[in-house]
Amino acid sequence: MSGRLHKLVDWLDNRTGIRGLLHEALYERVPGGARWRYVWGSTLVVAFATQLITGTFLWMAYSPSAQTAWESVFTIQFEMTGGWLLRGIHHYMAHAMVFLLLIHFAQVVWDGAYRAPRELNFVVGLVLLQIVLGLSLTGYLLPWDQKGYWATTVGTNLASQAPLVGPEIKKLAIGGSDYGHHTLTRFFALHAGVLPGLLIALLAVHLALFRRHGLHAKEPVTRPDATFWPDQLLKDSVAALGVLAVVLVFAVWSKGAELSAPADPAHPFNAARPEWYFLFLFQFLKWFPGELEVWGAFVIPAAVFCLLFLMPWIGRGRKGHLVNVGILVFLIGSIALLTAQAVHDDNFALWHKRTEANASRYDASRAFLDAKREAELEADRIIALARSAEKIPPTGALAMAAADPFLQGPKLFAQHCAGCHTHEISKYYAFQVGVDPQVFRRSAHNFGINMVDIVNPDPTAPNLWGVGNRGWMQAFLNPHHVADLDHLGYQNSPFADGDMVSFIKDSLGEELTDEEREAVENAFLLISDALWLEAGALKLHPDARSEFEERAKRGRELITGGLAEVLSSGTSCTDCHKFHDAGELGSAPDLTGYMSREWLTEFIHNPAAPRFYGENNDRMPAFAPHADPRLNQLDDESLRLIVDWLRGDWVVPGAEINPPGE
Amino acid sequence: MLATIVAGTLNLLTPLAVGLASFFSPLFKKAPQSRVRLALLDQVPDDGLPRSFPVVTDRVDAWTKYPSQQVGSVYLIRQPGSGQPTALTAKCPHAGCFISYKPGDDLFRCPCHTSAFKLDGTRSRGDQDVAPRDMDRLEVEIRKRTTPAGEEVAEVWIEFVDFQTGHKEAKPSA
């Protein structure tokens, strides 16, 4: 050390006593020399330091409120440089801490390191363990996603069953009678302020007491004593580096930490589960029916913790120590068993075939897996929307999701339409894709293709898949399809042998020469293109539009009379239908803007209106015939969502224009 | 000596007491309860099968008012010939998950801890079930309204109450 540096240290030492402090920190006696088995406490300290550092930086980007929590975590995960890794490290290091705590605790009990004079330090350690569990519990909620929200709901509802003051505790924890802004502000204050503060204070006590009593050496000590610096510190650092490496592998492998869909108080997440280290408690609760639950949730866990706190006194003698080891083995064994059982129950349907005997277990697992998958798909879509040029509106991501036809359409269709209609990708248009259909479906929203099947096995109305598409128009002008189950030939349809069906069939009757047939077919194709453009031709690439404009123009001429010259019957569309200025209302639906958003919306409002089926309307109810929305079955927003979903009209992330073709 | 202790304690207790008062403020607030229009009676077929309806009402969260938000779900069941459906709240009396019903099933099932209820809301395994009580019933009121065209429509209104979970008796979580 150079003279000048020496002088500086002297100066500092005079004023702070730093040499003594350093000496005390580094030259702690390690009986029997450095050993790998002494590293666990230090790895925990380093893990906690990691949480403080990553947590502080997360704090700088996090905003605790019901409208900004998910949104800010989304920004950390997807928009900030390295944000995903920051989250990933914080997330997996939290898991690592629980795991390391278990090792640390098991080792202390196994070695009997709680014996006098270390009893108090053991007690402090147990409190530290509870603080760490409290940190995990509070941290799980902060992203305000479905997973954390519903798991916390279950947790706090359980807390409300605590004897006497349960409901009050729950109210104080969540900051009101419902989950919301104040739940987040409170959980965040606990997670980033109160609990870490307590942890630091108690950790200081824990370390001070540890130093006071010295390291509990594993007998027999065969090698000479050494000091903490340098060998033990090296071993500790290497072990902590190992922990960090494992955490990094997990964080990189899972691209940060999962962010599920934004918390939605109205739509439960049926796959809500606590983190893996609480799964055993979750499973344990299934054993306690009804009001006995208080035993599973409070009495027994509290009793177990009391037992743990008493371990130093139980274990004073040799027999007592064996009892403690027995308790330890029993606890770890039960936790492992319950955890395995919970995982097995949830994944039962993946690992077993459904039989009569296991039906209810299988179904429960199937429902869990389906809900999980559904939630993942939903999260994908919302994240894609938030990442698109649309961004998140000021009302938040949940409002954005609620206004998205791709997400809401299927639910609304199932609720309001699927009683009669089905929505199945028609077999005529089914195509072979070289990828797993599930995977394809996952990304299908990116192309604006409606790939969701909502199957009514016994439909009494047309299959609404592809409404407004080119194929839809062509099917109505095709003698083989117009009267099939998907179109006008649905069950008990009065239209199955009606004027439209016979018109189409007659127009392409068997007596036609090949030349005539080709002319008719060609005319029908031009008409269907004209109608396709009436509907908006959503999937039409702008570059291709001019070509179709040309065809549609000819199609329009055919609709308004031109067709009469092609057909032997001498009729054309406007003889029955109205089309812009041509034709009259009264005998068939208006073809002006047929299947456009406006047309379809008005149609669902009231299909029996003169513009549509009038007196000929079959069974379809009027969903919103009244000006006063309270009198209607469907509100305008739901109706819009259904229409846009049917038409495949939703925000396509990452695409300014739709890809060509359909 | 005493004066020092009193002064020192007061120094710390005053901010703590004020802080605690605001911390405890949720205890002094009542949970809102409201009558909510759920559906038109025509939307509930009288086939004795449960149908799920969203409960839509204004929701206030601290400083934000969300107009017409879905705050819950209710199953309406109308027996053949009956003009009055029964309303069962979808919130599980066990731990507050949403009980689901798949058309065709003969039971309501909770996805969380495997509670199951018969279609009248009673627990399928009685006291053996993890749920401490049957599904919670909500008070139903039928209100008549006349359309401008003179048509009479019946609306189903319910008293939407949020109940505490985990107890044998249904207590509102006021």
JSON list of C-alpha atoms in Angstrom, two decimals, chain A residues 65-67 150 153-154 157-158 160-161 167-168 171-172 175-182 185-186 265-268 270 272-273 282 285-286 288-291 293 360 364 367 415-416 626 628-633, chain B residues 22-27 29 31-32 37 40 43 52-54 59 61-64 66 70-71 94-98 100 111-113 127-132 145 147-148 151 153 155 164-168 173-174:
[
{"chain": "A", "resi": 65, "resn": "SER", "atom": "CA", "xyz": [-52.80, 1.48, -9.00]},
{"chain": "A", "resi": 66, "resn": "ALA", "atom": "CA", "xyz": [-55.44, -0.68, -10.58]},
{"chain": "A", "resi": 67, "resn": "GLN", "atom": "CA", "xyz": [-55.08, 1.19, -13.86]},
{"chain": "A", "resi": 150, "resn": "TRP", "atom": "CA", "xyz": [-57.04, -14.43, -8.06]},
{"chain": "A", "resi": 153, "resn": "THR", "atom": "CA", "xyz": [-58.18, -13.18, -3.57]},
{"chain": "A", "resi": 154, "resn": "VAL", "atom": "CA", "xyz": [-58.23, -16.75, -2.36]},
{"chain": "A", "resi": 157, "resn": "ASN", "atom": "CA", "xyz": [-60.53, -14.65, 1.68]},
{"chain": "A", "resi": 158, "resn": "LEU", "atom": "CA", "xyz": [-58.92, -17.36, 3.76]},
{"chain": "A", "resi": 160, "resn": "SER", "atom": "CA", "xyz": [-61.03, -13.41, 6.54]},
{"chain": "A", "resi": 161, "resn": "GLN", "atom": "CA", "xyz": [-61.87, -16.73, 8.14]},
{"chain": "A", "resi": 167, "resn": "PRO", "atom": "CA", "xyz": [-63.09, -9.89, 8.17]},
{"chain": "A", "resi": 168, "resn": "GLU", "atom": "CA", "xyz": [-61.41, -6.81, 9.66]},
{"chain": "A", "resi": 171, "resn": "LYS", "atom": "CA", "xyz": [-60.40, -5.27, 4.96]},
{"chain": "A", "resi": 172, "resn": "LEU", "atom": "CA", "xyz": [-57.23, -3.74, 6.33]},
{"chain": "A", "resi": 175, "resn": "GLY", "atom": "CA", "xyz": [-57.67, -1.42, 1.93]},
{"chain": "A", "resi": 176, "resn": "GLY", "atom": "CA", "xyz": [-61.45, -1.60, 1.58]},
{"chain": "A", "resi": 177, "resn": "SER", "atom": "CA", "xyz": [-64.20, -4.06, 0.95]},
{"chain": "A", "resi": 178, "resn": "ASP", "atom": "CA", "xyz": [-63.06, -4.67, -2.62]},
{"chain": "A", "resi": 179, "resn": "TYR", "atom": "CA", "xyz": [-59.73, -5.19, -4.29]},
{"chain": "A", "resi": 180, "resn": "GLY", "atom": "CA", "xyz": [-58.50, -2.06, -6.01]},
{"chain": "A", "resi": 181, "resn": "HIS", "atom": "CA", "xyz": [-56.11, 0.86, -5.89]},
{"chain": "A", "resi": 182, "resn": "HIS", "atom": "CA", "xyz": [-55.65, 0.68, -2.15]},
{"chain": "A", "resi": 185, "resn": "THR", "atom": "CA", "xyz": [-50.76, 0.75, -2.50]},
{"chain": "A", "resi": 186, "resn": "ARG", "atom": "CA", "xyz": [-50.90, -1.27, 0.71]},
{"chain": "A", "resi": 265, "resn": "PRO", "atom": "CA", "xyz": [-62.54, -8.67, -11.03]},
{"chain": "A", "resi": 266, "resn": "ALA", "atom": "CA", "xyz": [-65.44, -9.75, -13.18]},
{"chain": "A", "resi": 267, "resn": "HIS", "atom": "CA", "xyz": [-63.78, -12.66, -14.95]},
{"chain": "A", "resi": 268, "resn": "PRO", "atom": "CA", "xyz": [-62.27, -15.26, -12.70]},
{"chain": "A", "resi": 270, "resn": "ASN", "atom": "CA", "xyz": [-60.00, -20.57, -13.09]},
{"chain": "A", "resi": 272, "resn": "ALA", "atom": "CA", "xyz": [-55.53, -19.52, -9.95]},
{"chain": "A", "resi": 273, "resn": "ARG", "atom": "CA", "xyz": [-52.81, -21.23, -7.99]},
{"chain": "A", "resi": 282, "resn": "PHE", "atom": "CA", "xyz": [-53.37, -25.08, -1.09]},
{"chain": "A", "resi": 285, "resn": "LEU", "atom": "CA", "xyz": [-56.89, -27.05, 2.49]},
{"chain": "A", "resi": 286, "resn": "LYS", "atom": "CA", "xyz": [-58.74, -29.54, 0.30]},
{"chain": "A", "resi": 288, "resn": "PHE", "atom": "CA", "xyz": [-60.87, -29.57, 5.43]},
{"chain": "A", "resi": 289, "resn": "PRO", "atom": "CA", "xyz": [-64.53, -29.37, 4.50]},
{"chain": "A", "resi": 290, "resn": "GLY", "atom": "CA", "xyz": [-66.70, -26.43, 5.40]},
{"chain": "A", "resi": 291, "resn": "GLU", "atom": "CA", "xyz": [-66.02, -24.64, 8.60]},
{"chain": "A", "resi": 293, "resn": "GLU", "atom": "CA", "xyz": [-61.18, -25.03, 7.06]},
{"chain": "A", "resi": 360, "resn": "SER", "atom": "CA", "xyz": [-64.28, -36.17, -11.69]},
{"chain": "A", "resi": 364, "resn": "ALA", "atom": "CA", "xyz": [-61.27, -30.99, -12.78]},
{"chain": "A", "resi": 367, "resn": "ALA", "atom": "CA", "xyz": [-60.88, -27.63, -16.64]},
{"chain": "A", "resi": 415, "resn": "GLN", "atom": "CA", "xyz": [-73.78, -16.51, -24.52]},
{"chain": "A", "resi": 416, "resn": "HIS", "atom": "CA", "xyz": [-76.19, -14.91, -26.95]},
{"chain": "A", "resi": 626, "resn": "HIS", "atom": "CA", "xyz": [-85.96, -0.46, -28.79]},
{"chain": "A", "resi": 628, "resn": "ASP", "atom": "CA", "xyz": [-84.35, 2.62, -24.78]},
{"chain": "A", "resi": 629, "resn": "PRO", "atom": "CA", "xyz": [-81.41, 0.25, -24.15]},
{"chain": "A", "resi": 630, "resn": "ARG", "atom": "CA", "xyz": [-82.97, -1.04, -20.93]},
{"chain": "A", "resi": 631, "resn": "LEU", "atom": "CA", "xyz": [-85.67, -2.75, -22.95]},
{"chain": "A", "resi": 632, "resn": "ASN", "atom": "CA", "xyz": [-83.18, -4.58, -25.12]},
{"chain": "A", "resi": 633, "resn": "GLN", "atom": "CA", "xyz": [-81.60, -7.97, -24.66]},
{"chain": "B", "resi": 22, "resn": "SER", "atom": "CA", "xyz": [-55.94, 6.57, 8.18]},
{"chain": "B", "resi": 23, "resn": "PHE", "atom": "CA", "xyz": [-54.73, 2.99, 7.95]},
{"chain": "B", "resi": 24, "resn": "PHE", "atom": "CA", "xyz": [-57.91, 1.80, 9.66]},
{"chain": "B", "resi": 25, "resn": "SER", "atom": "CA", "xyz": [-60.20, 3.90, 7.46]},
{"chain": "B", "resi": 26, "resn": "PRO", "atom": "CA", "xyz": [-61.45, 0.86, 5.46]},
{"chain": "B", "resi": 27, "resn": "LEU", "atom": "CA", "xyz": [-63.07, -0.41, 8.65]},
{"chain": "B", "resi": 29, "resn": "LYS", "atom": "CA", "xyz": [-66.61, 2.35, 5.29]},
{"chain": "B", "resi": 31, "resn": "ALA", "atom": "CA", "xyz": [-69.63, -1.90, 1.28]},
{"chain": "B", "resi": 32, "resn": "PRO", "atom": "CA", "xyz": [-72.13, -0.62, -1.27]},
{"chain": "B", "resi": 37, "resn": "ARG", "atom": "CA", "xyz": [-81.16, -4.96, -13.35]},
{"chain": "B", "resi": 40, "resn": "LEU", "atom": "CA", "xyz": [-85.33, -9.42, -19.17]},
{"chain": "B", "resi": 43, "resn": "GLN", "atom": "CA", "xyz": [-84.00, -14.14, -21.49]},
{"chain": "B", "resi": 52, "resn": "SER", "atom": "CA", "xyz": [-75.20, -16.97, -16.21]},
{"chain": "B", "resi": 53, "resn": "PHE", "atom": "CA", "xyz": [-75.82, -13.22, -16.27]},
{"chain": "B", "resi": 54, "resn": "PRO", "atom": "CA", "xyz": [-73.29, -10.50, -15.63]},
{"chain": "B", "resi": 59, "resn": "ARG", "atom": "CA", "xyz": [-68.18, 0.57, -9.36]},
{"chain": "B", "resi": 61, "resn": "ASP", "atom": "CA", "xyz": [-62.55, 2.12, -6.42]},
{"chain": "B", "resi": 62, "resn": "ALA", "atom": "CA", "xyz": [-60.98, 4.74, -4.13]},
{"chain": "B", "resi": 63, "resn": "TRP", "atom": "CA", "xyz": [-60.78, 7.69, -6.52]},
{"chain": "B", "resi": 64, "resn": "THR", "atom": "CA", "xyz": [-61.95, 6.06, -9.74]},
{"chain": "B", "resi": 66, "resn": "TYR", "atom": "CA", "xyz": [-66.04, 2.87, -13.40]},
{"chain": "B", "resi": 70, "resn": "GLN", "atom": "CA", "xyz": [-69.33, -6.03, -14.48]},
{"chain": "B", "resi": 71, "resn": "VAL", "atom": "CA", "xyz": [-68.93, -6.61, -10.75]},
{"chain": "B", "resi": 94, "resn": "HIS", "atom": "CA", "xyz": [-65.76, -21.33, 0.24]},
{"chain": "B", "resi": 95, "resn": "ALA", "atom": "CA", "xyz": [-62.99, -19.01, -0.88]},
{"chain": "B", "resi": 96, "resn": "GLY", "atom": "CA", "xyz": [-64.59, -16.64, -3.35]},
{"chain": "B", "resi": 97, "resn": "CYS", "atom": "CA", "xyz": [-63.70, -18.19, -6.70]},
{"chain": "B", "resi": 98, "resn": "PHE", "atom": "CA", "xyz": [-66.29, -18.09, -9.47]},
{"chain": "B", "resi": 100, "resn": "SER", "atom": "CA", "xyz": [-68.76, -22.38, -13.22]},
{"chain": "B", "resi": 111, "resn": "PRO", "atom": "CA", "xyz": [-62.55, -24.65, -10.20]},
{"chain": "B", "resi": 112, "resn": "CYS", "atom": "CA", "xyz": [-60.47, -23.87, -7.11]},
{"chain": "B", "resi": 113, "resn": "HIS", "atom": "CA", "xyz": [-61.02, -26.38, -4.34]},
{"chain": "B", "resi": 127, "resn": "ASP", "atom": "CA", "xyz": [-71.30, -31.12, 5.00]},
{"chain": "B", "resi": 128, "resn": "GLN", "atom": "CA", "xyz": [-68.63, -33.28, 3.40]},
{"chain": "B", "resi": 129, "resn": "ASP", "atom": "CA", "xyz": [-68.09, -30.57, 0.84]},
{"chain": "B", "resi": 130, "resn": "VAL", "atom": "CA", "xyz": [-65.26, -28.06, 1.25]},
{"chain": "B", "resi": 131, "resn": "ALA", "atom": "CA", "xyz": [-67.84, -25.28, 0.94]},
{"chain": "B", "resi": 132, "resn": "PRO", "atom": "CA", "xyz": [-69.23, -24.36, 4.35]},
{"chain": "B", "resi": 145, "resn": "ARG", "atom": "CA", "xyz": [-92.07, -1.85, -17.83]},
{"chain": "B", "resi": 147, "resn": "THR", "atom": "CA", "xyz": [-92.40, -0.05, -24.10]},
{"chain": "B", "resi": 148, "resn": "PRO", "atom": "CA", "xyz": [-93.36, 3.03, -26.12]},
{"chain": "B", "resi": 151, "resn": "GLU", "atom": "CA", "xyz": [-95.77, -3.81, -25.05]},
{"chain": "B", "resi": 153, "resn": "VAL", "atom": "CA", "xyz": [-91.83, -6.42, -20.61]},
{"chain": "B", "resi": 155, "resn": "GLU", "atom": "CA", "xyz": [-87.26, -7.18, -15.96]},
{"chain": "B", "resi": 164, "resn": "GLN", "atom": "CA", "xyz": [-68.29, -13.26, 3.36]},
{"chain": "B", "resi": 165, "resn": "THR", "atom": "CA", "xyz": [-66.69, -16.53, 2.45]},
{"chain": "B", "resi": 166, "resn": "GLY", "atom": "CA", "xyz": [-65.87, -19.44, 4.69]},
{"chain": "B", "resi": 167, "resn": "HIS", "atom": "CA", "xyz": [-68.67, -19.24, 7.22]},
{"chain": "B", "resi": 168, "resn": "LYS", "atom": "CA", "xyz": [-71.64, -21.46, 7.78]},
{"chain": "B", "resi": 173, "resn": "SER", "atom": "CA", "xyz": [-69.18, -8.46, 3.73]},
{"chain": "B", "resi": 174, "resn": "ALA", "atom": "CA", "xyz": [-70.14, -4.96, 4.80]}
]
